[in-house]
Short mmCIF file of C-alpha atoms in Angstrom, two decimals:
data_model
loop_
_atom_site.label_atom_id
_atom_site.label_comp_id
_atom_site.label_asym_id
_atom_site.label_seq_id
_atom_site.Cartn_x
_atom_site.Cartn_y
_atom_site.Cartn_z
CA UNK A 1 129.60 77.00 73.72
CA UNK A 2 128.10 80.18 72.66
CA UNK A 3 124.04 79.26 72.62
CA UNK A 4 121.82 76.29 72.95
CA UNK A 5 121.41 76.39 69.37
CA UNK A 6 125.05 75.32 69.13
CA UNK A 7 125.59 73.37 72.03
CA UNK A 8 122.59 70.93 70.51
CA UNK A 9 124.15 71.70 67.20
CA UNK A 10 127.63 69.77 68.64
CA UNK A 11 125.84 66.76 69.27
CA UNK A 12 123.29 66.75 66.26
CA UNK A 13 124.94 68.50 63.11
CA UNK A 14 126.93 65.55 62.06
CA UNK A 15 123.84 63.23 61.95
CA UNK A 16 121.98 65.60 59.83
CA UNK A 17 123.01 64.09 56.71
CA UNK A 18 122.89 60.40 57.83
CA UNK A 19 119.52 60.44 59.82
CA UNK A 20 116.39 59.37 58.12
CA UNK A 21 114.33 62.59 55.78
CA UNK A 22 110.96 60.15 56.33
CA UNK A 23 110.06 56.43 56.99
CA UNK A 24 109.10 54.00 54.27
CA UNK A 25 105.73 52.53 55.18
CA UNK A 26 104.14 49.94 52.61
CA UNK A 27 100.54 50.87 52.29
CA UNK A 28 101.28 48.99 48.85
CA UNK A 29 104.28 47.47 47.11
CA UNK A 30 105.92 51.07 46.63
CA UNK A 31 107.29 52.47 49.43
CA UNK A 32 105.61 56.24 50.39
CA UNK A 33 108.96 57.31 49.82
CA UNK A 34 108.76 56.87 45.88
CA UNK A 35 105.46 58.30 45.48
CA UNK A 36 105.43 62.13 44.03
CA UNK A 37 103.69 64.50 45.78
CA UNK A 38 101.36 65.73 43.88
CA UNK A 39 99.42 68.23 46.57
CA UNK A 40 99.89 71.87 48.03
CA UNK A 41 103.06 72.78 48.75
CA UNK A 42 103.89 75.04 52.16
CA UNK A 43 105.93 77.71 50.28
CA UNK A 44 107.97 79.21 52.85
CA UNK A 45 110.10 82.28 53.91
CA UNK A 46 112.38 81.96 56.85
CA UNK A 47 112.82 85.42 59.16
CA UNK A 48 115.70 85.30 60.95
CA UNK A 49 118.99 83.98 59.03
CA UNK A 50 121.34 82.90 62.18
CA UNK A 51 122.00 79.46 63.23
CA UNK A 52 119.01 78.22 63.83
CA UNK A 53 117.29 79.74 60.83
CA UNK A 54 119.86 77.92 58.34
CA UNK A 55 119.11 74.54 60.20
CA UNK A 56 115.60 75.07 59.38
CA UNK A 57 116.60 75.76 55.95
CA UNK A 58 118.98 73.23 55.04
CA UNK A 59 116.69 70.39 56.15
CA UNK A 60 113.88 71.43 54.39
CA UNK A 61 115.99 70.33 51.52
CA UNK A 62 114.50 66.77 51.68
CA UNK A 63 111.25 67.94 52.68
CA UNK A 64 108.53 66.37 50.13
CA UNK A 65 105.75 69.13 50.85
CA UNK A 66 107.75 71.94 52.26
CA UNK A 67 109.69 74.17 50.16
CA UNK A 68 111.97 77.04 50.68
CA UNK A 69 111.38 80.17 48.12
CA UNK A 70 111.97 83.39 50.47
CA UNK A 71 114.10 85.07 53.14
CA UNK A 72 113.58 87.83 55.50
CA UNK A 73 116.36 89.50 56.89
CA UNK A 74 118.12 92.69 58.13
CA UNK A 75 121.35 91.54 56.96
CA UNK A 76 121.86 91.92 53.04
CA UNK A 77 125.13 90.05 53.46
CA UNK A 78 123.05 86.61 54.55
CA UNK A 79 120.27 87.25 52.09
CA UNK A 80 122.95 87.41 49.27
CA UNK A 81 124.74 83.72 51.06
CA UNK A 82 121.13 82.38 51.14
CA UNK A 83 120.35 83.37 47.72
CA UNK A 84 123.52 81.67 46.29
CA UNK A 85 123.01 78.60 48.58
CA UNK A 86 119.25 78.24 48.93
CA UNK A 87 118.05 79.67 44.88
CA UNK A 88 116.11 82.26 46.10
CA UNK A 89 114.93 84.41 43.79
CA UNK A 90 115.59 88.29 44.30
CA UNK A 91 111.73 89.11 44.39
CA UNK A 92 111.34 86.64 47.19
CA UNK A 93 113.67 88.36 49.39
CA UNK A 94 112.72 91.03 51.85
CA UNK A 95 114.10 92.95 55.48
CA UNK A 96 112.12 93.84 58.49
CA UNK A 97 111.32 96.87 57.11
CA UNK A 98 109.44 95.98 53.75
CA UNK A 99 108.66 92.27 54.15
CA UNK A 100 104.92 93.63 54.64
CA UNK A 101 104.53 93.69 50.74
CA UNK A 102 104.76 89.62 51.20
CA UNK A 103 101.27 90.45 51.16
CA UNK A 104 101.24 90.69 47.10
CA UNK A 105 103.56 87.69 46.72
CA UNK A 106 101.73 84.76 45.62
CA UNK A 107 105.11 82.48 45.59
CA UNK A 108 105.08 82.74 49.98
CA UNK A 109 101.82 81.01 51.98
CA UNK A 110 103.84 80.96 54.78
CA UNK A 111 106.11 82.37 57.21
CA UNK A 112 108.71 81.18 59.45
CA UNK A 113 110.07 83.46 62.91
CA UNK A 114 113.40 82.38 63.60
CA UNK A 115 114.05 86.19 65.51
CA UNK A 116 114.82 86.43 69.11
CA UNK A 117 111.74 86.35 71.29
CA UNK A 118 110.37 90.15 71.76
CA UNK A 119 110.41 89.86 68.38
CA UNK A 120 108.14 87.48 67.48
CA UNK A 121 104.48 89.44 68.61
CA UNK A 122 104.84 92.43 66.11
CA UNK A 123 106.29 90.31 63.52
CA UNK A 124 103.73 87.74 63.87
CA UNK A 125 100.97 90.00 64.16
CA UNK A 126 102.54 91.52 60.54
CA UNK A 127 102.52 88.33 58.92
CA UNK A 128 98.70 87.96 59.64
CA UNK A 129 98.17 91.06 58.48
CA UNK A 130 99.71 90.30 55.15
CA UNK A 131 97.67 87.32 54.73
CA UNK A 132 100.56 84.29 55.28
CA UNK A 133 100.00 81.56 57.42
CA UNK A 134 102.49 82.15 60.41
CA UNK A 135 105.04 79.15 62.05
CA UNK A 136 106.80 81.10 65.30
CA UNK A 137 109.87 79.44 67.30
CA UNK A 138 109.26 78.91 70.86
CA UNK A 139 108.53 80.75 73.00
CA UNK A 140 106.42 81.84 71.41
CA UNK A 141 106.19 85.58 73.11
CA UNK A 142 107.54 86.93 76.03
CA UNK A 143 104.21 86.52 77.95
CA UNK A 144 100.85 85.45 77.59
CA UNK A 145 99.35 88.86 76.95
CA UNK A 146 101.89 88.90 73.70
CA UNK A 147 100.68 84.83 72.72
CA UNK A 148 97.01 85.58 73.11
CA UNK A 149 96.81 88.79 70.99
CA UNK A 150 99.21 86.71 68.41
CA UNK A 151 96.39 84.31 68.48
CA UNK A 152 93.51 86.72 68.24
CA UNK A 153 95.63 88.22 64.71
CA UNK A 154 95.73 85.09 63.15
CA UNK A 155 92.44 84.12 64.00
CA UNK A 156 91.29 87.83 62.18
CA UNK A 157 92.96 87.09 59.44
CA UNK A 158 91.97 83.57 59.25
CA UNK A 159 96.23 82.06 58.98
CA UNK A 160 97.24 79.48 60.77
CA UNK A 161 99.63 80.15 63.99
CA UNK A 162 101.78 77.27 64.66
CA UNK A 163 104.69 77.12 67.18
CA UNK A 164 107.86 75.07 66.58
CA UNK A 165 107.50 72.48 68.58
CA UNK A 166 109.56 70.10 66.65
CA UNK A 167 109.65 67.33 69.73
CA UNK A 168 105.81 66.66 69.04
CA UNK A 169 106.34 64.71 65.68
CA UNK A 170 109.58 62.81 66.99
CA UNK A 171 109.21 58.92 66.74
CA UNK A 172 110.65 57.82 70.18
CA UNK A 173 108.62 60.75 71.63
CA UNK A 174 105.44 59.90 70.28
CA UNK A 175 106.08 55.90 70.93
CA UNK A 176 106.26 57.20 75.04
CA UNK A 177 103.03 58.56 74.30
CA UNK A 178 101.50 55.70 72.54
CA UNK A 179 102.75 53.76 75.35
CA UNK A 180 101.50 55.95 78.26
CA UNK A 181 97.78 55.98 76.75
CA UNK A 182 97.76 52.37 76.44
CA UNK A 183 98.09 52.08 79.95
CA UNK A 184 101.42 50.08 79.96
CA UNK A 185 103.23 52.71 82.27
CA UNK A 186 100.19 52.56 84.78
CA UNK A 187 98.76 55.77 86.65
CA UNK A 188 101.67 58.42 86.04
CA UNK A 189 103.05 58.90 89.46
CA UNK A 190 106.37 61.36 88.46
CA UNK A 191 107.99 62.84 85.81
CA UNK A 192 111.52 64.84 85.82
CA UNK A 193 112.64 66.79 83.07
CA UNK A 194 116.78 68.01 82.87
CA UNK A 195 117.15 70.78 80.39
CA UNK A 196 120.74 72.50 80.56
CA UNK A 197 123.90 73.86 78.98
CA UNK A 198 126.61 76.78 80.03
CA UNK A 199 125.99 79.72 77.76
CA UNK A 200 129.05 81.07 76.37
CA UNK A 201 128.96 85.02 74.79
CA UNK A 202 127.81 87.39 77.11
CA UNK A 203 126.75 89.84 74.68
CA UNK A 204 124.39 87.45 72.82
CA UNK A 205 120.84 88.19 72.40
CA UNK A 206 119.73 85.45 74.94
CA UNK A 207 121.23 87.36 77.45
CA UNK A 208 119.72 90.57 76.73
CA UNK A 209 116.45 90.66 78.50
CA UNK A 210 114.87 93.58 76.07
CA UNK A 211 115.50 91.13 73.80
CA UNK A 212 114.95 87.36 75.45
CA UNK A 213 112.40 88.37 77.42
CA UNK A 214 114.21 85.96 80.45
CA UNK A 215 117.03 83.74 80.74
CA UNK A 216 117.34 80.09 80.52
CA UNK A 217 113.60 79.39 81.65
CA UNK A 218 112.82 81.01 78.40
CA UNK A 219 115.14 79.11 76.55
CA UNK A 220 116.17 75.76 77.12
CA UNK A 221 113.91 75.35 80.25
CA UNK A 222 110.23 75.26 77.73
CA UNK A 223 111.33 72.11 76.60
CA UNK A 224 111.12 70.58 80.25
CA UNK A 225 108.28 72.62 80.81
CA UNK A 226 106.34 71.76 77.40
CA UNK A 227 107.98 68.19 78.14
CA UNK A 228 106.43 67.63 81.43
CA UNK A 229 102.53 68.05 80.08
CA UNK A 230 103.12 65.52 77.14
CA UNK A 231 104.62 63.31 78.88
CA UNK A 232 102.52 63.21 81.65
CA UNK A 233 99.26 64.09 79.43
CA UNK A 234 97.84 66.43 81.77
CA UNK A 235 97.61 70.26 82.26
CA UNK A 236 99.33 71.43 85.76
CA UNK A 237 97.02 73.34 88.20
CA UNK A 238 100.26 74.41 90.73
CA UNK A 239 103.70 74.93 90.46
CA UNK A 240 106.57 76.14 92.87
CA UNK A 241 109.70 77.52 91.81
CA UNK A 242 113.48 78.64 93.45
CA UNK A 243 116.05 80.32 91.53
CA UNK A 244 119.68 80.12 91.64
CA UNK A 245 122.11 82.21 90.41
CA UNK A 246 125.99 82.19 91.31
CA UNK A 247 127.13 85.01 88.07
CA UNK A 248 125.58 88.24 88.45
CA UNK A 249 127.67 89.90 86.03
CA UNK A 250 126.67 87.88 83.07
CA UNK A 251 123.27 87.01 84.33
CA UNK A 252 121.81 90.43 85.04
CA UNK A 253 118.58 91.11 86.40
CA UNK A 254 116.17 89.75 84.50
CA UNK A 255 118.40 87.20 83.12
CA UNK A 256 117.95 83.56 85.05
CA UNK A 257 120.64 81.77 85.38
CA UNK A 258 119.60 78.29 86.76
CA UNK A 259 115.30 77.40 87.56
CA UNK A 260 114.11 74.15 89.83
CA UNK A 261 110.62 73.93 89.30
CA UNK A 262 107.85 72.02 90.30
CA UNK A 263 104.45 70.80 88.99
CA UNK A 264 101.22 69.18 90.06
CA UNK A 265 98.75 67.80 88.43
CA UNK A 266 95.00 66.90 88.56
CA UNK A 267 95.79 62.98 88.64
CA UNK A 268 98.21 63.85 91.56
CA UNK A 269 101.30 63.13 89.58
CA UNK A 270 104.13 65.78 89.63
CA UNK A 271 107.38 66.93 88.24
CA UNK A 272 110.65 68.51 89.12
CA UNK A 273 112.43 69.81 86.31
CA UNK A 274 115.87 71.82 86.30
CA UNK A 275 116.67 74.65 83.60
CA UNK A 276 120.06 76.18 83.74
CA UNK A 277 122.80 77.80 81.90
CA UNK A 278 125.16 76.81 84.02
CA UNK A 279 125.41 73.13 83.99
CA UNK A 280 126.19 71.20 80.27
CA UNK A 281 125.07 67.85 79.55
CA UNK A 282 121.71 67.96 80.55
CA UNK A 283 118.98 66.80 78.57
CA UNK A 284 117.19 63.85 80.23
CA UNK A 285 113.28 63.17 80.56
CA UNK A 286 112.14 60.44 82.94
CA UNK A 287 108.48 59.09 83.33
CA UNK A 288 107.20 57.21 86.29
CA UNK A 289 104.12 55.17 86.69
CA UNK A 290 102.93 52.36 88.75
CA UNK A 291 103.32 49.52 86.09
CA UNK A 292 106.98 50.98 84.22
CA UNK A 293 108.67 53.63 83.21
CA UNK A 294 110.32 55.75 80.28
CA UNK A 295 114.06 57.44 79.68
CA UNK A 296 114.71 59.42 76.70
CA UNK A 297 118.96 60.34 76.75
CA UNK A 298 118.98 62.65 75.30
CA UNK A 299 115.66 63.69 75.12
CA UNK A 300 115.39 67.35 73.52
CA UNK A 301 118.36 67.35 70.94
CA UNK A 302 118.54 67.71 67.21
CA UNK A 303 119.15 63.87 67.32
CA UNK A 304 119.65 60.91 67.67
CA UNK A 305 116.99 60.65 70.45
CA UNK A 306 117.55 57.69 72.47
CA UNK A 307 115.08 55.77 74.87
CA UNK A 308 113.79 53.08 76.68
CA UNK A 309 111.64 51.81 79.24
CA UNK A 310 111.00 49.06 81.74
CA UNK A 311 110.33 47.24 78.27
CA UNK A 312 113.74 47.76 76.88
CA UNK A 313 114.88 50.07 74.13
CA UNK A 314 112.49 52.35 72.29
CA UNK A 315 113.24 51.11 68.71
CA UNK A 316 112.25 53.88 66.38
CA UNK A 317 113.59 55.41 63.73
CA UNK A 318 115.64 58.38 63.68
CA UNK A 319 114.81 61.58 61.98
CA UNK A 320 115.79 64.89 60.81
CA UNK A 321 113.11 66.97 63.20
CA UNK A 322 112.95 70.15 61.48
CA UNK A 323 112.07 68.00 58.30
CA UNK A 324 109.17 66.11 59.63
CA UNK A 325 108.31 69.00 61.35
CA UNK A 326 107.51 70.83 57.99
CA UNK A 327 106.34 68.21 56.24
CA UNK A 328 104.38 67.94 59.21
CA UNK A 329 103.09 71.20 59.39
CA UNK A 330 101.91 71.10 55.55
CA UNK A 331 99.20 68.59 56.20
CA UNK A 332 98.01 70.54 59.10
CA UNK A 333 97.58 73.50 57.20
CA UNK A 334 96.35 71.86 53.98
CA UNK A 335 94.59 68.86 54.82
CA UNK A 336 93.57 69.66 58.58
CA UNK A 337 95.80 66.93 60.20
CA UNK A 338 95.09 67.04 64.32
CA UNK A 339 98.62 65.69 65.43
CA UNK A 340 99.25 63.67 68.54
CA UNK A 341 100.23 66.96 70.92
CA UNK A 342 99.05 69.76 69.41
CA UNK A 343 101.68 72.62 67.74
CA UNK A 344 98.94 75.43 67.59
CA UNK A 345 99.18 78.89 69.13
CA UNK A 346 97.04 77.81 72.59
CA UNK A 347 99.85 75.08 72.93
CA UNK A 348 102.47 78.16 73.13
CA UNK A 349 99.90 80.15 75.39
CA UNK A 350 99.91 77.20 77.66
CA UNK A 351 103.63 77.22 78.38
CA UNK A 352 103.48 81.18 78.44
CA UNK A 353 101.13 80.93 81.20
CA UNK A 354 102.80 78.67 83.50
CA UNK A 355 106.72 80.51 82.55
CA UNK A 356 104.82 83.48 84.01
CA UNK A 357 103.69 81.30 87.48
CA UNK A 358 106.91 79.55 87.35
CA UNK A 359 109.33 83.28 87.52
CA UNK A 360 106.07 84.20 89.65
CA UNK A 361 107.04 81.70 92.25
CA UNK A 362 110.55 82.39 92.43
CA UNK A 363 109.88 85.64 93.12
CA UNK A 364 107.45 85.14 95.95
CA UNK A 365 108.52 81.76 97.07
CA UNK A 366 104.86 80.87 96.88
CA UNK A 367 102.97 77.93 95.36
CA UNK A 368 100.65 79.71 92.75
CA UNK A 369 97.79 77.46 91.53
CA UNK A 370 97.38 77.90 87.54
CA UNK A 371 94.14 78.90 86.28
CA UNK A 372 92.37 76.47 83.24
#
């Protein structure tokens, strides 16, 4: 396996096409599903044509208030695939070098960074500058100085910021969630969070530090990290950290290999997460309390998620992520939704701030206490 991208893609790409676009709900006798909609439309170019880019872009297909109209890329060869496969039209089409004149193209309100992770501050900061509502892959920076002036830009220009977070809108997430706030897990006690796969190429991008801005912490390991405060619904104020690494040749410095860390929290619950890329099949969350507990195996993939708890199965429907996602991130741009875990730019800062503590730890072998 080459990336995380594909390793997830090898156990979620062939239930793309079979796993549900949306969920009928029958607020009347038609089902939401066969009612046009008749509202704004996020009108979006994708930056970044590689793997994950095209995932984005072939499941906003089914996407009912999400559309695709634009690409941004420094390849002409994918911009001329994508315009055959996706209908974009020539004027929506830009490179890294011009896409500033988005600024004067009323067909784009929006954005999407799909680039590796240095990447993402200027190019953000540009898309604010041209006036275009910005969604930015996670991480969302390669530190917190880069998230908060990212923030700061889009706040100038008055665009939204939002980080892909697709987890936050998944149904067997959010039914945890539901659960834990209704008190049926108890007082949270522990929560562990497995996040792993064994990088292949070692001349991709993720393994070029000027470029990734770290190794697996930054990669695979946010979604334990980012996993470990929604699940447990509270912001950590310590965490300790060791690093192991057994390949210094393809994990140079800069570059971790494999991260243990470790969380506290106000309540006095904590977590011990694992992020590697050295060690396939991981992708478990567990959540402890007093009164139950949740599993989610696999917890992090493109899909299907599977779960259950001390009630039995979590029995939710399964969906394309990066669909609902969009959909998703349409009402919160047009209509002001306020989802369950929030998707904004101070959610990325968050996890910035503690990837910082966490690579500060292993580097000091110190507990460092995390400011609010």
């Amino acid at each position: 396996m080459s990336t995380r991208r594909n390793f997830l893609q090898k156990m979620g790409l062939g239930a793309l096409a079979l796993q549900l676009a949306s969920v009928k709900t029958f607020a009347t006798d038609v089902p939401v599903d066969d009612i046009p909609y008749e509202g704004q439309t996020l009108r979006v170019a994708i930056m970044g044509l590689g793997g994950y880019g095209t995932r984005v872009a072939q499941s906003m297909q089914n996407c009912s208030r999400a559309k695709l109209v634009g690409v941004i890329s420094g390849t002409p060869s994918k911009v001329t695939k994508w315009q055959a496969d996706f209908g974009i039209p020539e004027k929506n089409c830009y490179n890294y070098d011009n896409f500033d004149a988005v600024k004067n193209n009323p067909d784009i309100n929006a954005i999407y960074v799909c680039t590796p992770n240095a990447q993402h501050h200027g190019q953000v900061i540009r898309i604010a500058k041209a006036g275009k509502h910005a969604i930015c892959e996670k991480p969302m920076a390669v530190s917190a100085k880069e998230a908060r002036e990212m923030i700061d830009a889009c706040d100038k220009a008055k665009v939204k910021l939002l980080i892909g977070y697709r987890m936050h809108f998944e149904p067997h997430t959010l039914e945890v969630i539901r659960m834990r706030k209704a008190g049926e897990f108890g007082q949270i006690r522990f929560f562990q969070g497995l996040c792993g796969f064994k990088t292949g190429d070692p001349k991709q991008w993720r393994l070029n530090k000027a470029l990734s801005g770290g190794g697996s912490m930054m990669d695979i390991g946010i979604y334990a990290l980012n996993g470990a405060r929604y699940m447990v619904g509270e912001e950590p104020i310590w965490v300790t950290a060791q690093e192991t690494k057994t390949d210094t040749v393809k994990f140079k410095d800069g570059i971790d290999e494999t991260i243990q860390f470790q969380l506290g929290f106000p309540s006095g619950a904590v977590a011990s997460c694992l992020s590697t890329y050295n060690v396939n099949n991981l992708d478990r969350f567990f959540l402890d309390g007093d009164k139950g507990f949740a599993e989610m195996l696999p917890s992090t993939n493109y899909g299907p998620i599977n779960g259950r708890t001390h009630k039995g199965p979590i029995n939710q429907p399964y969906t394309t992520h990066q669909t609902v996602q969009m959909d998703e991130f349409a009402a919160i741009i047009f209509d002001g939704k306020q989802p369950v875990i929030p998707v904004d730019g101070h959610e990325g800062l968050r996890d910035m701030k503690i990837i910082e503590a966490i690579y500060q730890a292993c580097k000091t072998g110190k507990k460092v206490t995390l400011l609010a």
